Structure formats: C-alpha cells, structure tokens
PDB file of C-alpha atoms in Angstrom:
ATOM      1  CA  UNK A  13      99.705 294.357 165.526  1.00  0.00           C
ATOM      2  CA  UNK A  14     100.319 296.902 168.274  1.00  0.00           C
ATOM      3  CA  UNK A  15      97.309 298.650 169.789  1.00  0.00           C
ATOM      4  CA  UNK A  16      97.627 302.041 171.476  1.00  0.00           C
ATOM      5  CA  UNK A  17      95.333 303.763 173.932  1.00  0.00           C
ATOM      6  CA  UNK A  18      93.855 306.851 172.245  1.00  0.00           C
ATOM      7  CA  UNK A  19      94.598 309.059 175.275  1.00  0.00           C
ATOM      8  CA  UNK A  20      98.370 309.255 174.793  1.00  0.00           C
ATOM      9  CA  UNK A  21     100.768 310.066 171.940  1.00  0.00           C
ATOM     10  CA  UNK A  22     103.882 308.637 173.605  1.00  0.00           C
ATOM     11  CA  UNK A  23     103.734 305.162 171.975  1.00  0.00           C
ATOM     12  CA  UNK A  24     103.596 306.762 168.536  1.00  0.00           C
ATOM     13  CA  UNK A  25     106.789 308.687 169.172  1.00  0.00           C
ATOM     14  CA  UNK A  26     108.451 305.381 170.040  1.00  0.00           C
ATOM     15  CA  UNK A  27     107.459 304.076 166.590  1.00  0.00           C
ATOM     16  CA  UNK A  28     109.228 306.961 164.806  1.00  0.00           C
ATOM     17  CA  UNK A  29     112.644 306.297 163.246  1.00  0.00           C
ATOM     18  CA  UNK A  30     113.371 310.038 162.809  1.00  0.00           C
ATOM     19  CA  UNK A  31     112.891 312.456 165.705  1.00  0.00           C
ATOM     20  CA  UNK A  32     113.064 316.244 166.233  1.00  0.00           C
ATOM     21  CA  UNK A  33     116.082 317.168 168.382  1.00  0.00           C
ATOM     22  CA  UNK A  34     113.855 318.793 171.001  1.00  0.00           C
ATOM     23  CA  UNK A  35     111.994 315.542 171.627  1.00  0.00           C
ATOM     24  CA  UNK A  36     115.284 313.775 172.324  1.00  0.00           C
ATOM     25  CA  UNK A  37     116.586 316.637 174.463  1.00  0.00           C
ATOM     26  CA  UNK A  38     113.424 316.845 176.581  1.00  0.00           C
ATOM     27  CA  UNK A  39     113.835 313.201 177.493  1.00  0.00           C
ATOM     28  CA  UNK A  40     117.614 313.419 177.819  1.00  0.00           C
ATOM     29  CA  UNK A  41     117.650 316.517 180.056  1.00  0.00           C
ATOM     30  CA  UNK A  42     114.234 316.310 181.757  1.00  0.00           C
ATOM     31  CA  UNK A  43     113.351 319.852 180.629  1.00  0.00           C
ATOM     32  CA  UNK A  44     116.495 321.412 182.179  1.00  0.00           C
ATOM     33  CA  UNK A  45     117.196 324.293 179.744  1.00  0.00           C
ATOM     34  CA  UNK A  46     120.881 324.650 180.678  1.00  0.00           C
ATOM     35  CA  UNK A  47     121.374 320.940 180.055  1.00  0.00           C
ATOM     36  CA  UNK A  48     119.375 321.141 176.825  1.00  0.00           C
ATOM     37  CA  UNK A  49     121.562 323.927 175.408  1.00  0.00           C
ATOM     38  CA  UNK A  50     124.786 322.060 176.220  1.00  0.00           C
ATOM     39  CA  UNK A  51     123.631 318.729 174.845  1.00  0.00           C
ATOM     40  CA  UNK A  52     122.080 320.349 171.765  1.00  0.00           C
ATOM     41  CA  UNK A  53     125.489 321.685 170.754  1.00  0.00           C
ATOM     42  CA  UNK A  54     127.056 318.273 171.408  1.00  0.00           C
ATOM     43  CA  UNK A  55     124.361 316.626 169.277  1.00  0.00           C
ATOM     44  CA  UNK A  56     124.795 319.095 166.398  1.00  0.00           C
ATOM     45  CA  UNK A  57     128.568 318.612 166.479  1.00  0.00           C
ATOM     46  CA  UNK A  58     128.031 314.839 166.331  1.00  0.00           C
ATOM     47  CA  UNK A  59     125.841 315.379 163.266  1.00  0.00           C
ATOM     48  CA  UNK A  60     128.560 317.484 161.594  1.00  0.00           C
ATOM     49  CA  UNK A  61     131.152 314.787 162.270  1.00  0.00           C
ATOM     50  CA  UNK A  62     128.876 312.105 160.856  1.00  0.00           C
ATOM     51  CA  UNK A  63     128.541 310.278 164.187  1.00  0.00           C
ATOM     52  CA  UNK A  64     124.763 310.858 164.179  1.00  0.00           C
ATOM     53  CA  UNK A  65     122.655 310.642 161.023  1.00  0.00           C
ATOM     54  CA  UNK A  66     120.196 313.419 160.232  1.00  0.00           C
ATOM     55  CA  UNK A  67     117.988 314.741 157.435  1.00  0.00           C
ATOM     56  CA  UNK A  68     115.685 317.625 156.595  1.00  0.00           C
ATOM     57  CA  UNK A  69     112.052 317.447 157.668  1.00  0.00           C
ATOM     58  CA  UNK A  70     110.775 319.309 154.588  1.00  0.00           C
ATOM     59  CA  UNK A  71     112.029 316.791 152.041  1.00  0.00           C
ATOM     60  CA  UNK A  72     114.168 319.331 150.159  1.00  0.00           C
ATOM     61  CA  UNK A  73     117.640 318.483 148.910  1.00  0.00           C
ATOM     62  CA  UNK A  74     119.450 321.714 149.827  1.00  0.00           C
ATOM     63  CA  UNK A  75     122.665 320.947 151.668  1.00  0.00           C
ATOM     64  CA  UNK A  76     122.203 323.496 154.477  1.00  0.00           C
ATOM     65  CA  UNK A  77     124.433 323.369 157.586  1.00  0.00           C
ATOM     66  CA  UNK A  78     122.992 321.341 160.439  1.00  0.00           C
ATOM     67  CA  UNK A  79     122.896 324.396 162.761  1.00  0.00           C
ATOM     68  CA  UNK A  80     120.698 326.247 160.288  1.00  0.00           C
ATOM     69  CA  UNK A  81     118.339 323.296 159.952  1.00  0.00           C
ATOM     70  CA  UNK A  82     118.068 323.081 163.734  1.00  0.00           C
ATOM     71  CA  UNK A  83     117.409 326.798 164.194  1.00  0.00           C
ATOM     72  CA  UNK A  84     114.668 326.703 161.551  1.00  0.00           C
ATOM     73  CA  UNK A  85     113.006 323.613 163.031  1.00  0.00           C
ATOM     74  CA  UNK A  86     113.760 321.487 159.964  1.00  0.00           C
ATOM     75  CA  UNK A  87     116.141 318.950 161.489  1.00  0.00           C
ATOM     76  CA  UNK A  88     115.325 315.289 162.146  1.00  0.00           C
ATOM     77  CA  UNK A  89     117.649 312.871 163.958  1.00  0.00           C
ATOM     78  CA  UNK A  90     117.831 309.159 163.176  1.00  0.00           C
ATOM     79  CA  UNK A  91     116.921 307.258 166.351  1.00  0.00           C
ATOM     80  CA  UNK A  92     119.312 304.310 165.899  1.00  0.00           C
ATOM     81  CA  UNK A  93     122.411 306.375 165.183  1.00  0.00           C
ATOM     82  CA  UNK A  94     121.628 308.665 168.146  1.00  0.00           C
ATOM     83  CA  UNK A  95     121.243 305.641 170.430  1.00  0.00           C
ATOM     84  CA  UNK A  96     124.604 304.269 169.323  1.00  0.00           C
ATOM     85  CA  UNK A  97     126.376 307.609 169.753  1.00  0.00           C
ATOM     86  CA  UNK A  98     124.782 308.399 173.114  1.00  0.00           C
ATOM     87  CA  UNK A  99     125.439 304.892 174.463  1.00  0.00           C
ATOM     88  CA  UNK A 100     129.101 305.198 173.488  1.00  0.00           C
ATOM     89  CA  UNK A 101     129.191 308.585 175.230  1.00  0.00           C
ATOM     90  CA  UNK A 102     127.264 307.825 178.437  1.00  0.00           C
ATOM     91  CA  UNK A 103     126.790 304.067 178.521  1.00  0.00           C
ATOM     92  CA  UNK A 104     123.024 304.484 177.984  1.00  0.00           C
ATOM     93  CA  UNK A 105     120.471 306.362 175.925  1.00  0.00           C
ATOM     94  CA  UNK A 106     117.361 308.261 177.032  1.00  0.00           C
ATOM     95  CA  UNK A 107     115.397 306.578 174.239  1.00  0.00           C
ATOM     96  CA  UNK A 108     116.155 302.994 175.237  1.00  0.00           C
ATOM     97  CA  UNK A 109     113.109 301.153 176.547  1.00  0.00           C
ATOM     98  CA  UNK A 110     110.773 303.815 175.243  1.00  0.00           C
ATOM     99  CA  UNK A 111     110.285 305.757 178.507  1.00  0.00           C
ATOM    100  CA  UNK A 112     112.432 308.350 180.308  1.00  0.00           C
ATOM    101  CA  UNK A 113     113.454 307.805 183.900  1.00  0.00           C
ATOM    102  CA  UNK A 114     111.062 310.616 184.867  1.00  0.00           C
ATOM    103  CA  UNK A 115     107.836 310.527 182.895  1.00  0.00           C
ATOM    104  CA  UNK A 116     107.274 313.593 180.743  1.00  0.00           C
ATOM    105  CA  UNK A 117     103.853 314.720 179.489  1.00  0.00           C
ATOM    106  CA  UNK A 118     102.623 312.576 176.589  1.00  0.00           C
ATOM    107  CA  UNK A 119     102.390 315.544 174.218  1.00  0.00           C
ATOM    108  CA  UNK A 120     105.051 318.197 174.988  1.00  0.00           C
ATOM    109  CA  UNK A 121     104.038 321.788 174.346  1.00  0.00           C
ATOM    110  CA  UNK A 122     106.940 322.255 171.916  1.00  0.00           C
ATOM    111  CA  UNK A 123     105.467 319.629 169.553  1.00  0.00           C
ATOM    112  CA  UNK A 124     102.690 322.041 168.536  1.00  0.00           C
ATOM    113  CA  UNK A 125     105.059 324.878 167.652  1.00  0.00           C
ATOM    114  CA  UNK A 126     108.223 323.125 166.577  1.00  0.00           C
ATOM    115  CA  UNK A 127     108.453 324.933 163.225  1.00  0.00           C
ATOM    116  CA  UNK A 128     108.392 328.382 164.843  1.00  0.00           C
ATOM    117  CA  UNK A 129     110.634 327.718 167.823  1.00  0.00           C
ATOM    118  CA  UNK A 130     113.158 330.588 168.354  1.00  0.00           C
ATOM    119  CA  UNK A 131     116.467 329.974 166.670  1.00  0.00           C
ATOM    120  CA  UNK A 132     119.356 328.787 168.788  1.00  0.00           C
ATOM    121  CA  UNK A 133     122.720 330.467 168.391  1.00  0.00           C
ATOM    122  CA  UNK A 134     125.094 328.299 166.350  1.00  0.00           C
ATOM    123  CA  UNK A 135     128.608 327.755 167.546  1.00  0.00           C
ATOM    124  CA  UNK A 136     131.383 329.592 165.740  1.00  0.00           C
ATOM    125  CA  UNK A 137     133.458 327.215 163.616  1.00  0.00           C
ATOM    126  CA  UNK A 138     137.015 326.799 164.871  1.00  0.00           C
ATOM    127  CA  UNK A 139     139.659 327.531 162.284  1.00  0.00           C
ATOM    128  CA  UNK A 140     142.345 324.866 161.904  1.00  0.00           C
ATOM    129  CA  UNK A 141     145.695 325.635 163.531  1.00  0.00           C
ATOM    130  CA  UNK A 142     147.582 325.006 160.326  1.00  0.00           C
ATOM    131  CA  UNK A 143     146.646 326.017 156.778  1.00  0.00           C
ATOM    132  CA  UNK A 144     144.976 323.412 154.614  1.00  0.00           C
ATOM    133  CA  UNK A 145     147.542 322.527 151.984  1.00  0.00           C
ATOM    134  CA  UNK A 146     148.330 318.830 151.980  1.00  0.00           C
ATOM    135  CA  UNK A 147     145.880 316.980 149.761  1.00  0.00           C
ATOM    136  CA  UNK A 148     144.322 319.895 147.914  1.00  0.00           C
ATOM    137  CA  UNK A 149     147.681 320.960 146.548  1.00  0.00           C
ATOM    138  CA  UNK A 150     148.597 317.449 145.454  1.00  0.00           C
ATOM    139  CA  UNK A 151     148.308 316.388 141.827  1.00  0.00           C
ATOM    140  CA  UNK A 152     144.806 315.467 140.713  1.00  0.00           C
ATOM    141  CA  UNK A 153     143.952 311.777 140.540  1.00  0.00           C
ATOM    142  CA  UNK A 154     144.272 309.449 137.573  1.00  0.00           C
ATOM    143  CA  UNK A 155     140.485 309.471 137.293  1.00  0.00           C
ATOM    144  CA  UNK A 156     140.642 313.225 136.867  1.00  0.00           C
ATOM    145  CA  UNK A 157     143.265 312.963 134.140  1.00  0.00           C
ATOM    146  CA  UNK A 158     141.229 310.392 132.252  1.00  0.00           C
ATOM    147  CA  UNK A 159     137.860 312.115 132.510  1.00  0.00           C
ATOM    148  CA  UNK A 160     138.499 315.821 132.004  1.00  0.00           C
ATOM    149  CA  UNK A 161     139.768 315.876 128.444  1.00  0.00           C
ATOM    150  CA  UNK A 162     136.687 317.802 127.313  1.00  0.00           C
ATOM    151  CA  UNK A 163     137.085 320.413 130.025  1.00  0.00           C
ATOM    152  CA  UNK A 164     140.762 321.317 129.870  1.00  0.00           C
ATOM    153  CA  UNK A 165     142.086 324.335 131.784  1.00  0.00           C
ATOM    154  CA  UNK A 166     141.990 327.726 130.133  1.00  0.00           C
ATOM    155  CA  UNK A 167     145.778 327.718 129.957  1.00  0.00           C
ATOM    156  CA  UNK A 168     148.569 325.669 131.525  1.00  0.00           C
ATOM    157  CA  UNK A 169     151.896 326.527 133.130  1.00  0.00           C
ATOM    158  CA  UNK A 170     151.028 330.163 133.701  1.00  0.00           C
ATOM    159  CA  UNK A 171     153.146 332.280 136.017  1.00  0.00           C
ATOM    160  CA  UNK A 172     151.703 333.040 139.445  1.00  0.00           C
ATOM    161  CA  UNK A 173     151.332 336.723 138.569  1.00  0.00           C
ATOM    162  CA  UNK A 174     149.305 335.787 135.494  1.00  0.00           C
ATOM    163  CA  UNK A 175     147.254 333.243 137.425  1.00  0.00           C
ATOM    164  CA  UNK A 176     146.401 335.885 140.023  1.00  0.00           C
ATOM    165  CA  UNK A 177     144.606 337.878 137.334  1.00  0.00           C
ATOM    166  CA  UNK A 178     142.170 335.079 136.577  1.00  0.00           C
ATOM    167  CA  UNK A 179     142.128 332.605 139.461  1.00  0.00           C
ATOM    168  CA  UNK A 180     142.861 331.817 143.121  1.00  0.00           C
ATOM    169  CA  UNK A 181     144.220 328.700 144.809  1.00  0.00           C
ATOM    170  CA  UNK A 182     142.139 325.816 146.095  1.00  0.00           C
ATOM    171  CA  UNK A 183     142.989 326.763 149.688  1.00  0.00           C
ATOM    172  CA  UNK A 184     141.567 330.239 149.178  1.00  0.00           C
ATOM    173  CA  UNK A 185     138.352 328.780 147.775  1.00  0.00           C
ATOM    174  CA  UNK A 186     138.007 326.482 150.784  1.00  0.00           C
ATOM    175  CA  UNK A 187     138.482 329.314 153.246  1.00  0.00           C
ATOM    176  CA  UNK A 188     136.029 331.624 151.487  1.00  0.00           C
ATOM    177  CA  UNK A 189     133.118 329.273 150.744  1.00  0.00           C
ATOM    178  CA  UNK A 190     132.082 327.478 153.925  1.00  0.00           C
ATOM    179  CA  UNK A 191     129.877 324.625 152.740  1.00  0.00           C
ATOM    180  CA  UNK A 192     130.341 322.945 156.122  1.00  0.00           C
ATOM    181  CA  UNK A 193     130.402 324.956 159.403  1.00  0.00           C
ATOM    182  CA  UNK A 194     133.233 322.876 160.841  1.00  0.00           C
ATOM    183  CA  UNK A 195     136.565 323.783 159.241  1.00  0.00           C
ATOM    184  CA  UNK A 196     137.846 320.232 158.946  1.00  0.00           C
ATOM    185  CA  UNK A 197     134.575 318.921 157.538  1.00  0.00           C
ATOM    186  CA  UNK A 198     134.571 321.832 155.087  1.00  0.00           C
ATOM    187  CA  UNK A 199     138.098 320.935 153.976  1.00  0.00           C
ATOM    188  CA  UNK A 200     137.150 317.278 153.487  1.00  0.00           C
ATOM    189  CA  UNK A 201     134.108 318.265 151.411  1.00  0.00           C
ATOM    190  CA  UNK A 202     136.145 320.491 149.076  1.00  0.00           C
ATOM    191  CA  UNK A 203     139.121 318.152 148.983  1.00  0.00           C
ATOM    192  CA  UNK A 204     136.925 315.342 147.667  1.00  0.00           C
ATOM    193  CA  UNK A 205     135.822 317.542 144.769  1.00  0.00           C
ATOM    194  CA  UNK A 206     139.161 319.178 143.994  1.00  0.00           C
ATOM    195  CA  UNK A 207     141.154 315.938 143.984  1.00  0.00           C
ATOM    196  CA  UNK A 208     138.460 313.944 142.164  1.00  0.00           C
ATOM    197  CA  UNK A 209     136.953 316.410 139.686  1.00  0.00           C
ATOM    198  CA  UNK A 210     136.341 313.541 137.271  1.00  0.00           C
ATOM    199  CA  UNK A 211     133.486 312.550 139.593  1.00  0.00           C
ATOM    200  CA  UNK A 212     132.185 316.121 139.693  1.00  0.00           C
ATOM    201  CA  UNK A 213     132.499 317.149 136.060  1.00  0.00           C
ATOM    202  CA  UNK A 214     130.548 320.386 136.443  1.00  0.00           C
ATOM    203  CA  UNK A 215     133.297 321.848 138.626  1.00  0.00           C
ATOM    204  CA  UNK A 216     136.016 321.261 136.015  1.00  0.00           C
ATOM    205  CA  UNK A 217     134.994 324.301 133.974  1.00  0.00           C
ATOM    206  CA  UNK A 218     136.124 326.495 136.869  1.00  0.00           C
ATOM    207  CA  UNK A 219     139.676 325.095 136.951  1.00  0.00           C
ATOM    208  CA  UNK A 220     142.224 327.428 135.361  1.00  0.00           C
ATOM    209  CA  UNK A 221     145.357 325.399 136.063  1.00  0.00           C
ATOM    210  CA  UNK A 222     145.801 321.875 137.342  1.00  0.00           C
ATOM    211  CA  UNK A 223     147.894 321.159 140.426  1.00  0.00           C
ATOM    212  CA  UNK A 224     151.064 319.131 140.057  1.00  0.00           C
ATOM    213  CA  UNK A 225     154.201 318.013 141.858  1.00  0.00           C
ATOM    214  CA  UNK A 226     157.775 318.815 140.933  1.00  0.00           C
ATOM    215  CA  UNK A 227     160.547 316.269 140.814  1.00  0.00           C
ATOM    216  CA  UNK A 228     161.777 317.522 144.143  1.00  0.00           C
ATOM    217  CA  UNK A 229     158.495 316.595 145.799  1.00  0.00           C
ATOM    218  CA  UNK A 230     157.173 320.141 146.032  1.00  0.00           C
ATOM    219  CA  UNK A 231     153.453 320.483 145.408  1.00  0.00           C
ATOM    220  CA  UNK A 232     151.996 323.231 143.253  1.00  0.00           C
ATOM    221  CA  UNK A 233     148.319 324.001 143.923  1.00  0.00           C
ATOM    222  CA  UNK A 234     145.481 323.913 141.470  1.00  0.00           C
ATOM    223  CA  UNK A 235     143.967 327.287 140.553  1.00  0.00           C
ATOM    224  CA  UNK A 236     140.242 327.997 140.211  1.00  0.00           C
ATOM    225  CA  UNK A 237     138.077 330.860 138.971  1.00  0.00           C
ATOM    226  CA  UNK A 238     136.114 331.958 142.076  1.00  0.00           C
ATOM    227  CA  UNK A 239     133.267 333.497 140.068  1.00  0.00           C
ATOM    228  CA  UNK A 240     132.666 330.192 138.287  1.00  0.00           C
ATOM    229  CA  UNK A 241     132.980 328.310 141.580  1.00  0.00           C
ATOM    230  CA  UNK A 242     130.356 330.633 143.058  1.00  0.00           C
ATOM    231  CA  UNK A 243     128.027 330.005 140.112  1.00  0.00           C
ATOM    232  CA  UNK A 244     128.519 326.257 140.507  1.00  0.00           C
ATOM    233  CA  UNK A 245     127.724 326.355 144.237  1.00  0.00           C
ATOM    234  CA  UNK A 246     124.459 328.155 143.540  1.00  0.00           C
ATOM    235  CA  UNK A 247     123.486 326.004 140.570  1.00  0.00           C
ATOM    236  CA  UNK A 248     124.083 322.794 142.522  1.00  0.00           C
ATOM    237  CA  UNK A 249     122.338 324.266 145.605  1.00  0.00           C
ATOM    238  CA  UNK A 250     125.304 323.622 147.868  1.00  0.00           C
ATOM    239  CA  UNK A 251     124.892 327.109 149.401  1.00  0.00           C
ATOM    240  CA  UNK A 252     122.210 329.767 149.328  1.00  0.00           C
ATOM    241  CA  UNK A 253     122.743 332.482 146.727  1.00  0.00           C
ATOM    242  CA  UNK A 254     123.039 335.393 149.176  1.00  0.00           C
ATOM    243  CA  UNK A 255     125.746 333.580 151.163  1.00  0.00           C
ATOM    244  CA  UNK A 256     127.707 332.826 148.010  1.00  0.00           C
ATOM    245  CA  UNK A 257     127.475 336.414 146.734  1.00  0.00           C
ATOM    246  CA  UNK A 258     128.555 337.770 150.115  1.00  0.00           C
ATOM    247  CA  UNK A 259     131.542 335.414 150.289  1.00  0.00           C
ATOM    248  CA  UNK A 260     132.578 336.301 146.738  1.00  0.00           C
ATOM    249  CA  UNK A 261     132.387 340.040 147.442  1.00  0.00           C
ATOM    250  CA  UNK A 262     134.294 339.789 150.717  1.00  0.00           C
ATOM    251  CA  UNK A 263     137.034 337.354 149.702  1.00  0.00           C
ATOM    252  CA  UNK A 264     137.431 337.981 145.966  1.00  0.00           C
ATOM    253  CA  UNK A 265     136.189 341.513 145.195  1.00  0.00           C
ATOM    254  CA  UNK A 266     138.120 341.629 141.914  1.00  0.00           C
ATOM    255  CA  UNK A 267     135.974 338.756 140.641  1.00  0.00           C
ATOM    256  CA  UNK A 268     132.677 340.187 141.917  1.00  0.00           C
ATOM    257  CA  UNK A 269     132.431 342.892 139.289  1.00  0.00           C
ATOM    258  CA  UNK A 270     128.879 342.025 138.346  1.00  0.00           C
ATOM    259  CA  UNK A 271     125.852 340.289 139.797  1.00  0.00           C
ATOM    260  CA  UNK A 272     125.178 337.759 137.085  1.00  0.00           C
ATOM    261  CA  UNK A 273     125.387 334.734 139.338  1.00  0.00           C
ATOM    262  CA  UNK A 274     122.565 332.249 138.950  1.00  0.00           C
TER     263      UNK A 274
END
C-alpha cells in the first residue's frame, strides 16, 4: 500500500484517473496563460474528435458540448487517453512520471475555485466546404426497413411542394440543430440516427417520407418534421430546451407556431 506525506496533495492527483483540464494545463504550460489558452483549444478539439476521452464531473447524462462543459468547470479528462494523444503529438506527456519538469505548488489556487472559474470563449465551429448530402440522402438501411413497420411515414411519394408544407430535409435538420459543435462531428451524429432509425425508434415518428434512390443512381433525401425532431431532442436531453426552441424559431419559423415543446 502506498503511503503519502500529509503535507502535500500532489501524490493524490497522480492517483486520479480523471483530471480537470486546468490541472493538466498548469503542468503542461507551467502557468503560461498564452500557452494555456492555445493548448486548451487543442485539447477540447481532441475531445470533440474522440482522440481524448472525457466525461462530466457532475454525473449527469446530458450530452452537452465539450466547450460548454469546460466553461462551466464540469469537464474531466481521462489521464490515459490524454497521455496517448499528447505523446503522439509531442513525443512526451506532462503527466508521465508524476512530476512536471518545473515543480508547481502542491495545491494550485485554481483547485479551490474550479467550479466558478470564468468561462473561456469557445471556438466557432467551421462549416464544411461542401453541403452534407452523401449518406444522409441515401436509402435507409435494411435494419430500418425491418424495424419501423409500426412507425410508418405520414404519407409516401409526396411531391416536394407538398412535403415543404409538413417537413424539411435531413440536411436542413443537421444544419439547424447543432448537437456537436464541430460540423463534421455533428453530421456523423445525425447521420448515424437518420440512416439507422431502427436503432433509434423514437426518432421514426418524426419522419414524413423515407429517402430512396432512383434507378439512375440519384438519391432522394428523407424528410422530417422539425417540430417533432425538436421535441425528440429535448425529451432525450440531447440539447437544452432553450437552444432547441431558438434553433426551431430561427431555421423553421413556419413550424414554430406554438411553444408546446417538452
């Protein structure tokens, strides 16, 4: 069993598998604020890409963007995945060996006020250069066809003018409701649900018309009711209610005629 001197907290931090970003950054940048800001954004981007594992510190299951969790002091970084990512990036990690090259105070001042630390400014997501159309507009999978018999579309083979009265395309949904800050990660998240709705049965009720391909290889998109999508996002806690309502009002005002979202 390890024994620690009672005068220092440093050994206990080295026993933690999940760490606040600021602890890592203090050791990585030696308290250089300019360095901390740059490497914080790199670390958050790595989290968004899935290169570094993270979780909430409050134990809740809300799927909030990683920048929001960081700004609210609710983000924890997995030590092992950070070490692997940082070593691949720099050939070393500030956490290896348990001590920084320049010894920092055993109990940093930020540790006592981590939850109230001023919010950092998140980076603005970069829009993709080309519209997202490939997979989302493809026919739904065989799993979808087998599993959604109880949740069939409202009507099939409607004209586009008729569809416009009751639905919007999958691409428009993806652009309006940003579940992930990064555009490509957001597309992947939605694409998984739109092309495999059999795995996410609760979303099927929002589908007005199923996507399909013509004999000539042309893809026709699936169409979705944005009000029902908004209700689903709130019910499943994928986004906060005020963000969903704002996105619905801004992108699909014709469907935001009332405020009866969950």
